[in-house]
Amino acid sequence: MIPAGFEYHRPGDIASAIGILQEHGDEARVIAGGHSLIPMMKLRMAEMGHLVDLQAIDELKGVEVGADTVKLGSMVTQHELITHDGLATAIPLIREAALQIADPQVRYMGTVGGNVANGDPGNDMPGLMQCLNATFELSGPDGNRSVAARDFYEAAYFTARGDEEILTRISIPVPGSGVRQAYEKQKRKIGDYATAAAAVMVGNGTASVAMTNLADTPVWSVSASSALAGGDVEGCVSEMLDAIDPVADNRGPVEFKKHVAAVMLRRAIDRAQSRAG
Ligand SMILES: Cc1cc2nc3c(=O)[nH]c(=O)nc-3n(C[C@H](O)[C@H](O)[C@H](O)COP(=O)(O)OP(=O)(O)OC[C@H]3O[C@@H](n4cnc5c(N)ncnc54)[C@H](O)[C@@H]3O)c2cc1C
């Protein structure tokens, strides 16, 4: 459980961090909160010669709550997502989902950027960001670009981010005032990753539904979302069950996971709809 040796870099701005990634290529990786990467390094499932720590880069920090858009710096911690009052008012779903991640110790260090950039299908934030129709802002040697969260995930641990790009910011449209939200997660024990989790927004004739840890990427389903927008809850559940593709593992066999997925989705829809709009 001791990682292989590496050289540690602590740049003070985004341009310098990208420069180090360019210089060392495959040998370099950025580190944010370290709560996914360090365990992988200790297990020798990830090994790199250069770690580029993003902690000293102020440009990557801060929560901005505007009338129409929320912007989260990639280095915002899960703890900050929970304790930021303006954010909790603008998009309560983010706080609700962040409270379901791991435990307070992990949440003090784990960042929103690390959670979405990692491409781990078990992470809660990717599905959440797809439900919210977030956009990921990336900076790399060729400049800046934006990728929709719904287009970002390609396979487990594979995303649209290039090796020399850094996720800098996440932009999220503020849902309309009549849009109600809920996050439901089933896990084996406190602090665990999801067996199945559902993020739901519904109201004003619109809906958006995404699920976590039921395929090798998060699953946002346009047909499940359309069914719910039209008031057809069972149609939404049925469309989502067609969209997910769980595999049997130590969280249970496929049929059990599909059952839990349907229960989580119905619960999230019920809870969202029962909230004042
Ligand atoms: C015991 C335990 C339980 C956990 N349970 C959950 C859970 O229930 N739900 C959940 O969602 N997560 C869970 N996690 C994971 C935790 O939330 C991680 O902190 C998070 O997923 C990764 O964030 P990080 O800042 O620690 O990223 P790091 O570990 O530093 O990095 C993760 C990966 O993302 C890359 N990366 C990080 N930041 C950037 C960036 N800005 N640009 C480009 N690439 C970047 C890194 O190179 C690395 O490959 C758990 C972790 C532990 C240790």
PDB file of C-alpha atoms and ligand atoms in Angstrom, residues 29-37 54 74 78 100-102 106 110-111 113-115 117-118 123-124 161 165-167 185 191-193, ligand 1:
ATOM      1  CA  ARG A  29      -1.076  13.561 -13.900  1.00  0.00           C
ATOM      2  CA  VAL A  30      -2.826  16.364 -12.011  1.00  0.00           C
ATOM      3  CA  ILE A  31      -3.915  15.778  -8.445  1.00  0.00           C
ATOM      4  CA  ALA A  32      -6.794  17.695  -6.810  1.00  0.00           C
ATOM      5  CA  GLY A  33      -8.109  16.301  -3.498  1.00  0.00           C
ATOM      6  CA  GLY A  34      -6.253  13.013  -4.028  1.00  0.00           C
ATOM      7  CA  HIS A  35      -9.119  10.894  -2.661  1.00  0.00           C
ATOM      8  CA  SER A  36      -9.491   8.858  -5.846  1.00  0.00           C
ATOM      9  CA  LEU A  37      -5.959   9.122  -7.235  1.00  0.00           C
ATOM     10  CA  LEU A  54      -3.670  22.005  -8.309  1.00  0.00           C
ATOM     11  CA  SER A  74     -12.923  22.707 -10.286  1.00  0.00           C
ATOM     12  CA  GLN A  78     -17.557  18.675  -1.682  1.00  0.00           C
ATOM     13  CA  GLN A 100     -24.439  11.454   0.056  1.00  0.00           C
ATOM     14  CA  ILE A 101     -20.763  11.268  -0.913  1.00  0.00           C
ATOM     15  CA  ALA A 102     -18.495   9.219   1.328  1.00  0.00           C
ATOM     16  CA  VAL A 106     -13.372  12.604   2.231  1.00  0.00           C
ATOM     17  CA  GLY A 110     -12.471  15.682  -2.496  1.00  0.00           C
ATOM     18  CA  THR A 111     -13.199  18.268  -5.190  1.00  0.00           C
ATOM     19  CA  GLY A 113     -13.524  18.743 -10.502  1.00  0.00           C
ATOM     20  CA  GLY A 114     -11.785  15.542  -9.428  1.00  0.00           C
ATOM     21  CA  ASN A 115     -15.107  13.817  -8.974  1.00  0.00           C
ATOM     22  CA  ALA A 117     -12.955  14.376 -14.306  1.00  0.00           C
ATOM     23  CA  ASN A 118     -12.073  10.935 -12.938  1.00  0.00           C
ATOM     24  CA  ASN A 123     -18.949   8.773  -8.568  1.00  0.00           C
ATOM     25  CA  ASP A 124     -22.108  10.729  -7.781  1.00  0.00           C
ATOM     26  CA  ARG A 161     -10.779  15.503 -21.757  1.00  0.00           C
ATOM     27  CA  GLU A 165      -6.180  19.495 -20.526  1.00  0.00           C
ATOM     28  CA  ILE A 166      -7.276  20.678 -17.092  1.00  0.00           C
ATOM     29  CA  LEU A 167     -10.914  20.972 -16.073  1.00  0.00           C
ATOM     30  CA  LYS A 185     -28.950   6.895  -3.418  1.00  0.00           C
ATOM     31  CA  GLY A 191     -19.690   6.141   3.103  1.00  0.00           C
ATOM     32  CA  ASP A 192     -20.077   3.661   0.265  1.00  0.00           C
ATOM     33  CA  TYR A 193     -20.424   4.279  -3.452  1.00  0.00           C
TER      34      TYR A 193
HETATM   35  C1  LIG B   1     -13.558   6.022   1.268  1.00  0.00           C
HETATM   36  C2  LIG B   1     -14.009   6.796   0.069  1.00  0.00           C
HETATM   37  C3  LIG B   1     -15.363   6.790  -0.261  1.00  0.00           C
HETATM   38  C4  LIG B   1     -15.805   7.501  -1.372  1.00  0.00           C
HETATM   39  N1  LIG B   1     -17.150   7.498  -1.668  1.00  0.00           N
HETATM   40  C5  LIG B   1     -17.596   8.224  -2.708  1.00  0.00           C
HETATM   41  C6  LIG B   1     -18.990   8.289  -3.016  1.00  0.00           C
HETATM   42  O1  LIG B   1     -19.843   7.711  -2.342  1.00  0.00           O
HETATM   43  N2  LIG B   1     -19.364   9.038  -4.082  1.00  0.00           N
HETATM   44  C7  LIG B   1     -18.461   9.720  -4.844  1.00  0.00           C
HETATM   45  O2  LIG B   1     -18.879  10.393  -5.787  1.00  0.00           O
HETATM   46  N3  LIG B   1     -17.148   9.685  -4.571  1.00  0.00           N
HETATM   47  C8  LIG B   1     -16.692   8.964  -3.537  1.00  0.00           C
HETATM   48  N4  LIG B   1     -15.354   8.936  -3.256  1.00  0.00           N
HETATM   49  C9  LIG B   1     -14.432   9.631  -4.157  1.00  0.00           C
HETATM   50  C10 LIG B   1     -14.203  11.064  -3.676  1.00  0.00           C
HETATM   51  O3  LIG B   1     -15.391  11.820  -3.825  1.00  0.00           O
HETATM   52  C11 LIG B   1     -13.056  11.689  -4.494  1.00  0.00           C
HETATM   53  O4  LIG B   1     -12.539  12.706  -3.718  1.00  0.00           O
HETATM   54  C12 LIG B   1     -13.437  12.259  -5.819  1.00  0.00           C
HETATM   55  O5  LIG B   1     -14.065  11.349  -6.647  1.00  0.00           O
HETATM   56  C13 LIG B   1     -12.204  12.710  -6.598  1.00  0.00           C
HETATM   57  O6  LIG B   1     -11.919  14.008  -6.260  1.00  0.00           O
HETATM   58  P1  LIG B   1     -10.455  14.412  -5.843  1.00  0.00           P
HETATM   59  O7  LIG B   1     -10.460  15.896  -5.780  1.00  0.00           O
HETATM   60  O8  LIG B   1     -10.074  13.665  -4.642  1.00  0.00           O
HETATM   61  O9  LIG B   1      -9.623  13.954  -7.155  1.00  0.00           O
HETATM   62  P2  LIG B   1      -8.203  13.262  -7.270  1.00  0.00           P
HETATM   63  O10 LIG B   1      -8.191  11.968  -6.566  1.00  0.00           O
HETATM   64  O11 LIG B   1      -7.143  14.237  -6.960  1.00  0.00           O
HETATM   65  O12 LIG B   1      -8.180  13.030  -8.854  1.00  0.00           O
HETATM   66  C14 LIG B   1      -9.024  12.067  -9.463  1.00  0.00           C
HETATM   67  C15 LIG B   1      -8.714  12.008 -10.971  1.00  0.00           C
HETATM   68  O13 LIG B   1      -9.195  13.180 -11.617  1.00  0.00           O
HETATM   69  C16 LIG B   1      -8.118  13.899 -12.223  1.00  0.00           C
HETATM   70  N5  LIG B   1      -8.368  15.319 -11.951  1.00  0.00           N
HETATM   71  C17 LIG B   1      -8.620  15.874 -10.740  1.00  0.00           C
HETATM   72  N6  LIG B   1      -8.878  17.179 -10.879  1.00  0.00           N
HETATM   73  C18 LIG B   1      -8.760  17.456 -12.195  1.00  0.00           C
HETATM   74  C19 LIG B   1      -8.907  18.653 -12.968  1.00  0.00           C
HETATM   75  N7  LIG B   1      -9.247  19.826 -12.417  1.00  0.00           N
HETATM   76  N8  LIG B   1      -8.710  18.579 -14.304  1.00  0.00           N
HETATM   77  C20 LIG B   1      -8.383  17.390 -14.876  1.00  0.00           C
HETATM   78  N9  LIG B   1      -8.248  16.234 -14.209  1.00  0.00           N
HETATM   79  C21 LIG B   1      -8.436  16.268 -12.884  1.00  0.00           C
HETATM   80  C22 LIG B   1      -6.837  13.375 -11.584  1.00  0.00           C
HETATM   81  O14 LIG B   1      -5.731  13.454 -12.472  1.00  0.00           O
HETATM   82  C23 LIG B   1      -7.217  11.937 -11.291  1.00  0.00           C
HETATM   83  O15 LIG B   1      -7.047  11.145 -12.436  1.00  0.00           O
HETATM   84  C24 LIG B   1     -14.877   8.229  -2.156  1.00  0.00           C
HETATM   85  C25 LIG B   1     -13.515   8.231  -1.827  1.00  0.00           C
HETATM   86  C26 LIG B   1     -13.086   7.521  -0.735  1.00  0.00           C
HETATM   87  C27 LIG B   1     -11.613   7.564  -0.399  1.00  0.00           C
END
